[in-house]
Short mmCIF file of C-alpha atoms and ligand atoms in Angstrom, two decimals:
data_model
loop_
_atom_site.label_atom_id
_atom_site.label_comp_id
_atom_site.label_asym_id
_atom_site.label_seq_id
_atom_site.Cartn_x
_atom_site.Cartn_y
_atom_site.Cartn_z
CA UNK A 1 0.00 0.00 0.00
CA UNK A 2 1.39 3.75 -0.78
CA UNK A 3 -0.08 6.86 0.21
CA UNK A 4 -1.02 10.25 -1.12
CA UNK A 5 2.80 11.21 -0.60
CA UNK A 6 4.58 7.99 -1.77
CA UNK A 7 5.22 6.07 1.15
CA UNK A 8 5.08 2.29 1.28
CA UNK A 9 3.58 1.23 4.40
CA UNK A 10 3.46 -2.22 5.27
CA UNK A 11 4.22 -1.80 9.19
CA UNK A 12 1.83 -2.72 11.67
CA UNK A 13 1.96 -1.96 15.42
CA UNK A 14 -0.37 -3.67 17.45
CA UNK A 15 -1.25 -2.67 21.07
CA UNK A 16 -3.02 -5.85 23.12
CA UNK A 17 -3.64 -4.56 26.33
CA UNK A 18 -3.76 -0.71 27.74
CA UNK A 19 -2.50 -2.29 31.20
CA UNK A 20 0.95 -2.66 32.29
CA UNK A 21 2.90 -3.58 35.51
CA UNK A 22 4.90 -0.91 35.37
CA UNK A 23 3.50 3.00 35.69
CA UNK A 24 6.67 5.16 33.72
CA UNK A 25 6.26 8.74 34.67
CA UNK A 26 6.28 9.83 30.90
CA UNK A 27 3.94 7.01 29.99
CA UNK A 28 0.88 6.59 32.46
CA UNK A 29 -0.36 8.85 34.40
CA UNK A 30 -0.02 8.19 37.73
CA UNK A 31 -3.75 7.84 38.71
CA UNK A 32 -3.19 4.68 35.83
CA UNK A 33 -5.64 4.49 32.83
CA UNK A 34 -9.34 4.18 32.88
CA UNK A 35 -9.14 0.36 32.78
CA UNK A 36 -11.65 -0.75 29.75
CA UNK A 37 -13.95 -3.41 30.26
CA UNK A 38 -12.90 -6.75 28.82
CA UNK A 39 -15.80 -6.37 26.21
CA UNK A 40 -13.86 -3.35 24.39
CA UNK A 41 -10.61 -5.54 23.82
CA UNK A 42 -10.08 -7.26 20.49
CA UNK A 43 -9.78 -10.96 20.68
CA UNK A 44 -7.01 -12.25 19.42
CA UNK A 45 -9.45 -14.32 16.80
CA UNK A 46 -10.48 -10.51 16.29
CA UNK A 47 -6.70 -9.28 15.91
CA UNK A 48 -5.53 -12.47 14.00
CA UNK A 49 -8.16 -11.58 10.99
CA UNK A 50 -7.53 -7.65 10.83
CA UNK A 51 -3.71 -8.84 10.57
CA UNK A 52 -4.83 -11.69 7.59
CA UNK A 53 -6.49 -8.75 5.66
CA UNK A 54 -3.77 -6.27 6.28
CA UNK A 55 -1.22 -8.85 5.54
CA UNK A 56 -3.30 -8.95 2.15
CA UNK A 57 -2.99 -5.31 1.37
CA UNK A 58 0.89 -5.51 2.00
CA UNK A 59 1.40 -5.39 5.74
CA UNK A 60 4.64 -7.85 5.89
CA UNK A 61 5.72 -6.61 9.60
CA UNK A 62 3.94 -6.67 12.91
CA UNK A 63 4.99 -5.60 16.25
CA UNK A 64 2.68 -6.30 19.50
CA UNK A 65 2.96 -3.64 22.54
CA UNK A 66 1.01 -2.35 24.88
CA UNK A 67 0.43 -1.28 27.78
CA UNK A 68 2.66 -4.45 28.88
CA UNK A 69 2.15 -7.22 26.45
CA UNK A 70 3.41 -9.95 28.32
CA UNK A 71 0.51 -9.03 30.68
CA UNK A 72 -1.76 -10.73 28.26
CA UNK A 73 -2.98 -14.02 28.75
CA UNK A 74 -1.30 -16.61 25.98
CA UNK A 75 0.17 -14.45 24.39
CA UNK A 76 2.16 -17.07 22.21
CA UNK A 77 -0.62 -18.85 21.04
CA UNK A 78 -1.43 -14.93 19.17
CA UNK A 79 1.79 -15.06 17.51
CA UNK A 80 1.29 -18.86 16.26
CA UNK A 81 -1.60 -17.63 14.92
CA UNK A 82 0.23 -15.03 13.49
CA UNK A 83 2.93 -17.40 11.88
CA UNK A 84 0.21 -19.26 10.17
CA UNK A 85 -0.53 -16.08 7.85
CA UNK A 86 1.03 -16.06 4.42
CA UNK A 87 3.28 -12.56 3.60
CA UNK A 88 3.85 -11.72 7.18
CA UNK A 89 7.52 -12.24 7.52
CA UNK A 90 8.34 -10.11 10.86
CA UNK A 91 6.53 -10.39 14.16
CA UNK A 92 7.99 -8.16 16.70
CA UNK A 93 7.67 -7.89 20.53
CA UNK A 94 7.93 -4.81 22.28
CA UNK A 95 8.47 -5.56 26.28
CA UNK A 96 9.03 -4.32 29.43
CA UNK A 97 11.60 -7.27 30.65
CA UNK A 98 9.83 -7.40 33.46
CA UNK A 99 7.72 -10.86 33.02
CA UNK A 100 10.09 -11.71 30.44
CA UNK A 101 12.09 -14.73 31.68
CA UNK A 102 9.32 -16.45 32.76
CA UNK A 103 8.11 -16.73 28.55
CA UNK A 104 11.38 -16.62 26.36
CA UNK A 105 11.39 -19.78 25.73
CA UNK A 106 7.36 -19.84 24.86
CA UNK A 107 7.91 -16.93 22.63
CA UNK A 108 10.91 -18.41 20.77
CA UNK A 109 9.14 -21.49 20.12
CA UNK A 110 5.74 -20.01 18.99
CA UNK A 111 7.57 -17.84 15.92
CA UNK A 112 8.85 -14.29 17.52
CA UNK A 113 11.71 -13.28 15.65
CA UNK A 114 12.56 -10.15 17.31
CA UNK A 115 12.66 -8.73 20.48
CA UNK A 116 13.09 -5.06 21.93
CA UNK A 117 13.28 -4.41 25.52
CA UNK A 118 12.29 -1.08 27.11
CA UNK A 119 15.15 0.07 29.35
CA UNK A 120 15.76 3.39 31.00
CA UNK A 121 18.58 3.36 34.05
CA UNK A 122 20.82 0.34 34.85
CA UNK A 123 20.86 1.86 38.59
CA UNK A 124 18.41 0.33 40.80
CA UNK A 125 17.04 3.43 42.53
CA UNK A 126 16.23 5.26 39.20
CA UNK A 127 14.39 2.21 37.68
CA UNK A 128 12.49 2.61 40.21
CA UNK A 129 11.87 6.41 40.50
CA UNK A 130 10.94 6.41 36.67
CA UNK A 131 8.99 3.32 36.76
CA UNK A 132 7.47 3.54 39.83
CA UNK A 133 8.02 0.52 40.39
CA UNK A 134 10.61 -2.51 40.92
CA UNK A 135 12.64 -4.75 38.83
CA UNK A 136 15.49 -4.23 37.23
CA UNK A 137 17.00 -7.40 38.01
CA UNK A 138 14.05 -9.07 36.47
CA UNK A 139 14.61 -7.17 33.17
CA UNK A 140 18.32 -7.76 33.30
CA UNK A 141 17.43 -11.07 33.97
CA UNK A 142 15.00 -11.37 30.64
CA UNK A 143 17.75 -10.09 28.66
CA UNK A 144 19.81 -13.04 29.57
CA UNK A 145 16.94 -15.43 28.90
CA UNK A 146 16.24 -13.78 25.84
CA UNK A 147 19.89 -14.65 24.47
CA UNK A 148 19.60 -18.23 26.19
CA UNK A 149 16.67 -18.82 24.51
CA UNK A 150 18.21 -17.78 21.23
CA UNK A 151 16.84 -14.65 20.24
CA UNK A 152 19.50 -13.29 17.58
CA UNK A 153 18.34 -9.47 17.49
CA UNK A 154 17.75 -8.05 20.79
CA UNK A 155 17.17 -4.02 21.27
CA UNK A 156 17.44 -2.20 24.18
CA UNK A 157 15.21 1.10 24.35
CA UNK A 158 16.19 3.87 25.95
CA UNK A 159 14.26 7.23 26.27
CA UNK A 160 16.60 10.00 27.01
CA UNK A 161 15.69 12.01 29.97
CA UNK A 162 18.06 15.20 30.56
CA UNK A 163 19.72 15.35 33.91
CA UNK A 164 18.04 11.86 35.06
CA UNK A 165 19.66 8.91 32.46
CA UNK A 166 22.31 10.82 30.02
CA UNK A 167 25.26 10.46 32.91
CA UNK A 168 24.36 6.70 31.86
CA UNK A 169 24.99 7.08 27.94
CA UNK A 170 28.28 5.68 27.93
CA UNK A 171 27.37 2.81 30.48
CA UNK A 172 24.59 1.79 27.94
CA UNK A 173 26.72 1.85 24.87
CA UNK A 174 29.21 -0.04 26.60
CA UNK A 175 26.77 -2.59 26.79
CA UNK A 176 27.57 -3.20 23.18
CA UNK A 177 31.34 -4.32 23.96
CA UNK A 178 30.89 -7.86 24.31
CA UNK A 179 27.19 -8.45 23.76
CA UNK A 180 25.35 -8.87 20.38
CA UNK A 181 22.97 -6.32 21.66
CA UNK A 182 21.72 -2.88 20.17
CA UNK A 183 21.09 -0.17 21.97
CA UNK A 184 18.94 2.55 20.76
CA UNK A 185 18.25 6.07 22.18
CA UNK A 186 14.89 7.49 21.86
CA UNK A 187 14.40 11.11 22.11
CA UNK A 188 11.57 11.87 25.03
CA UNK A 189 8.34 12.89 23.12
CA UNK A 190 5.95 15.09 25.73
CA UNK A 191 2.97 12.96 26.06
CA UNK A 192 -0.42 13.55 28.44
CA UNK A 193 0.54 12.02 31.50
CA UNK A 194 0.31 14.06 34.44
CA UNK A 195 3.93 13.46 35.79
CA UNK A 196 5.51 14.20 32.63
CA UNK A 197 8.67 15.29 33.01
CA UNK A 198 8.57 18.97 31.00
CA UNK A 199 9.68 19.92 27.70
CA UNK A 200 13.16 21.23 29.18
CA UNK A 201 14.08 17.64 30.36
CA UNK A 202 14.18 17.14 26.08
CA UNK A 203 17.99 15.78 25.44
CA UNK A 204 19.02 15.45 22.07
CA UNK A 205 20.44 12.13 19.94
CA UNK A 206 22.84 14.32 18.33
CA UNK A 207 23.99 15.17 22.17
CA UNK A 208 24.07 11.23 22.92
CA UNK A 209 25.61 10.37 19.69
CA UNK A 210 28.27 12.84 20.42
CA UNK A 211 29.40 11.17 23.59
CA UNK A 212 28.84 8.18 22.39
CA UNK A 213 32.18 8.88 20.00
CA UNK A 214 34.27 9.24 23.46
CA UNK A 215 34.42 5.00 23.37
CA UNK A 216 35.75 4.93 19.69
CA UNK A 217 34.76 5.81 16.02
CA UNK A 218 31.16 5.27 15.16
CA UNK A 219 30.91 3.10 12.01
CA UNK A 220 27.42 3.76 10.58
CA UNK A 221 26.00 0.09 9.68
CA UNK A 222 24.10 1.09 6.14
CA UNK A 223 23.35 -2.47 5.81
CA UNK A 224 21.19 -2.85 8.89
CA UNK A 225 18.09 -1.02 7.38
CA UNK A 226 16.49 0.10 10.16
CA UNK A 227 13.27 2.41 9.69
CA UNK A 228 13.55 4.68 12.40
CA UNK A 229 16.96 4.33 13.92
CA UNK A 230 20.33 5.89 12.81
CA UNK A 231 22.46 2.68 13.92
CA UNK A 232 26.47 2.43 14.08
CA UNK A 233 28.61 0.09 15.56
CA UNK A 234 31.32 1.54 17.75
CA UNK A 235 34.78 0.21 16.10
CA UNK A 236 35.45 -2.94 17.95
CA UNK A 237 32.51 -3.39 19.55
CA UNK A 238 29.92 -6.09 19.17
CA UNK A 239 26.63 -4.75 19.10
CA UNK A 240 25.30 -1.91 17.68
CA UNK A 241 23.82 1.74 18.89
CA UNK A 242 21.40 3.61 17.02
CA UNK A 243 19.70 7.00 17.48
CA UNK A 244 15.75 7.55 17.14
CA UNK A 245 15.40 11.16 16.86
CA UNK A 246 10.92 12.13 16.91
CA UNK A 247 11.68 15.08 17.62
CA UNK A 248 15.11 16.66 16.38
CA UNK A 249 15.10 14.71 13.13
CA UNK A 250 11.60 13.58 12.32
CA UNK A 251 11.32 10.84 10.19
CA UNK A 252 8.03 11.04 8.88
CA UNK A 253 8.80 10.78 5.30
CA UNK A 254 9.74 7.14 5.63
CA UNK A 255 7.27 6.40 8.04
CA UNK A 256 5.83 3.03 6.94
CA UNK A 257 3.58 2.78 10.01
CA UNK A 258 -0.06 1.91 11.24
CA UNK A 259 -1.19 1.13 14.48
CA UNK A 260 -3.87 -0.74 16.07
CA UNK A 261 -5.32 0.21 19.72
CA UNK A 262 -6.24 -2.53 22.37
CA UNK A 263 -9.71 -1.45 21.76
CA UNK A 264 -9.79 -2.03 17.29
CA UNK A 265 -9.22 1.85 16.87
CA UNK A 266 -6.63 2.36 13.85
CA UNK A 267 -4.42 5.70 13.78
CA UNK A 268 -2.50 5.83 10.92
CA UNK A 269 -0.04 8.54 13.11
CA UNK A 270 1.20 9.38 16.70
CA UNK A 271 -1.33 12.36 16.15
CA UNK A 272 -3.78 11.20 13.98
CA UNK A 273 -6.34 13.38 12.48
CA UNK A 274 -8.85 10.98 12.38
CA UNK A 275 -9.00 7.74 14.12
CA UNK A 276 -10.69 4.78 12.31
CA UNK A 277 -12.79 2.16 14.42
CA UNK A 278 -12.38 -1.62 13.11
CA UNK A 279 -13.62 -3.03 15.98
CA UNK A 280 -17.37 -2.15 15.03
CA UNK A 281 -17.68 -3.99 11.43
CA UNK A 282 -16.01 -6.89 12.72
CA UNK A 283 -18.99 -9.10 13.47
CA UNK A 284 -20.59 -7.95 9.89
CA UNK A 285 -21.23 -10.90 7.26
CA UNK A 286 -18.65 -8.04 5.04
CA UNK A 287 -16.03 -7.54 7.89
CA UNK A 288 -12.96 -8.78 5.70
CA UNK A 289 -14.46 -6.38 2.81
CA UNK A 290 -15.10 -3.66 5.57
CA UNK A 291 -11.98 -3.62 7.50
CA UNK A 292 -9.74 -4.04 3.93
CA UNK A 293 -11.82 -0.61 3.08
CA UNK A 294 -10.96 0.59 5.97
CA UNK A 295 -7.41 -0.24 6.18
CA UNK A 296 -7.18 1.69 2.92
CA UNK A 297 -8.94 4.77 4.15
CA UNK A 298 -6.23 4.92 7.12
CA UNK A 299 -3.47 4.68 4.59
CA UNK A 300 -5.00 7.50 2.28
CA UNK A 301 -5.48 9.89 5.29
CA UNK A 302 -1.99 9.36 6.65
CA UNK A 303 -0.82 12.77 7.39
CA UNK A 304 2.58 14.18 5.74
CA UNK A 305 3.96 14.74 9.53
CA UNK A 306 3.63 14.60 13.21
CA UNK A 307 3.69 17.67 14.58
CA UNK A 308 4.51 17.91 18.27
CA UNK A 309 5.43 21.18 18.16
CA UNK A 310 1.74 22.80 17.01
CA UNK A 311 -0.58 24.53 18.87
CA UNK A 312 -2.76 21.54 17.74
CA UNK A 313 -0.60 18.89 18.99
CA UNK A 314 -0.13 20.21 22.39
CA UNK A 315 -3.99 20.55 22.77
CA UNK A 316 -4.01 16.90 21.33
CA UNK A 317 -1.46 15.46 24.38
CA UNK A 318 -4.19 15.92 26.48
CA UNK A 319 -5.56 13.09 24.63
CA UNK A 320 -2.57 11.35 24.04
CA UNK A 321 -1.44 8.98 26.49
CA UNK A 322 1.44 6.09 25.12
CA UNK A 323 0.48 3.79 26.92
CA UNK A 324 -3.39 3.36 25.05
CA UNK A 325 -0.96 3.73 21.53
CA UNK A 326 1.90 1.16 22.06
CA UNK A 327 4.77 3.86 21.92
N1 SAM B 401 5.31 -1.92 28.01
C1 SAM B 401 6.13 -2.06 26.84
C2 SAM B 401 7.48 -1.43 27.03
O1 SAM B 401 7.72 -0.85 28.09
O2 SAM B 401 8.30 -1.55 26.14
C3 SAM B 401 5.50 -1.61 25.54
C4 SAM B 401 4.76 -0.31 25.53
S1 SAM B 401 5.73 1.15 25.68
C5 SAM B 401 4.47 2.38 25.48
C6 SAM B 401 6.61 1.17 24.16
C7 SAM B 401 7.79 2.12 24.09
O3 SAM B 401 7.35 3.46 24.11
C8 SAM B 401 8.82 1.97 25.20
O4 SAM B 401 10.09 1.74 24.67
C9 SAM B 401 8.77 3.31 25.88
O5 SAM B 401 9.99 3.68 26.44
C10 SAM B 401 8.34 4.23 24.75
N2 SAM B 401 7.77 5.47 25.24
C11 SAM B 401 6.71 5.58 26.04
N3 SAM B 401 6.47 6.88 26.32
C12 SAM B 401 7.41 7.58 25.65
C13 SAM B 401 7.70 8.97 25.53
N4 SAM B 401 6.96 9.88 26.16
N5 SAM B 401 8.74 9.35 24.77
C14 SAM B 401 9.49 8.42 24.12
N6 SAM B 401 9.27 7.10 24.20
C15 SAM B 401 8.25 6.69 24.96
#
């Protein structure tokens, strides 16, 4: 599928649950989420055929967040499901860590090829203090299963937070030495949660990428296409870093994106213009027609850009919580 400005999209993000076990400060607010009743959330029967139509239009890559996916109930037996569908040849899991070792081995065996792990202080007290919560042994802990179990391409996600996480810059990249892992910086986007932190906590992947160079020359890896992410290797080192830059660098004119709420609403951008529902034609005699129609409508609205910045935006973060959109 290409829309009205030329861009291929065949990228699906797919959030299963709002809920997660952890409550980041610049992801939920900290009186949580309105929890929806269980009545609102797609099935996975309903998820599996929106994916076999939009697998049919071109979709080829899926990636299931949240909220906390692990959180969900079988999860594997969703991606089996999802392995079974012709033309889908990436299913992605975005994760916490925190349940993680308890289902590596489940995931591995039920098709995930990829796994990226949300990770934002290697210092006990701060995981905490961002997260408000506990665990970062557990997530170190998943990382370690992850690699037992045999998961070739792990990423570590990092949201840059000025004056909180970027004395640990160097302590992340250096995670890269002797580990096949990649790293990958993600500029803090200003979202509606209440405990926020501001706009002036913003830190730059140029910044990080800059001290990043003090552990050796940055060899950009051009043949590790990677839609969002800058990505070098630092000379020597094992794994890779990359740089996701929202906000500094935009990459909107690649974006190859869709995503799919917990709840069968489809926003074809972080700030959508219009939201689409699927969940309501799905019990029609048409609903393959319907949500194919759909699917197509979402790809023709697509907006040029994101614009965080606007007057419009900022009115929209009051509606804009990641957690309900799966980062
Ligand atoms: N619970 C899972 C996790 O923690 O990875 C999946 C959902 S989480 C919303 C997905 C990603 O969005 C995480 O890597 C998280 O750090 C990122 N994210 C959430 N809020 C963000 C923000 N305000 N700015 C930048 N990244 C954000």
């Amino acid at each position: 599928m290409f829309d009205r400005f030329g861009r291929k999209i065949d990228y699906l993000r797919i959030s299963v649950t709002d809920r997660c076990n952890l409550r980041c400060v610049y992801c939920i607010p900290s009186g949580g989420i309105l929890r929806r009743p269980h009545s609102e959330i797609l099935s996975f029967e309903e998820i599996h055929r929106i994916v076999n139509v939009a697998v049919r239009l071109g979709i080829n890559k899926v990636r299931i967040t949240g909220g906390e996916p692990l959180i969900r109930k079988d999860l594997h037996i969703l991606i089996k499901s999802f392995k079974k569908i012709n033309g889908l040849n990436e299913i992605a899991l975005t994760t916490n860590g925190i349940l993680l070792s308890d289902y590596t081995a489940s995931l591995k065996n039920a098709g995930l090829d990829r796994l990226n792990i949300s990770l934002d202080s290697l210092v006990s007290k701060r995981f905490e203090k961002i997260t408000r919560g506990a665990g970062l042994n557990k997530v170190l802990d998943g990382i370690e299963s992850a690699f037992s179990a045999g998961f070739k391409s792990i990423k570590i996600n990092t949201v840059l937070i000025k004056d909180f996480n970027t004395d640990e810059i160097l302590d992340f990249a250096a995670l890269t030495r002797t580990r096949p892992l990649n790293v990958r910086f993600i500029e803090y986007m200003a979202t509606a949660s209440d405990d926020s932190p501001d706009d002036n906590l913003f830190f730059s992947c140029f910044r990080a990428k800059e001290l990043c160079g003090k552990l050796g020359n940055l060899i950009p890896i051009s043949e590790m296409p990677d839609g969002t992410a800058r990505v070098y290797k630092i000379e020597g080192f094992m794994g890779t870093i990359g740089f996701i830059s929202p906000i500094s660098e935009p990459f909107c004119n690649t974006c190859n994106k869709l995503r799919l709420t917990s709840n069968g609403k489809l926003k074809n951008c972080l700030h959508p213009s219009k939201t689409i529902d699927l969940k309501e034609v799905l019990n029609r005699e048409s609903a393959d027609r319907d949500i194919a129609m759909l699917i197509r409508e979402a790809v023709d609205l697509k907006p040029q850009s994101h614009s965080f910045a606007s007057s419009a935006a900022k009115q929209e973060k009051e509606n804009f919580s990641m957690c309900q959109i799966g980062g």
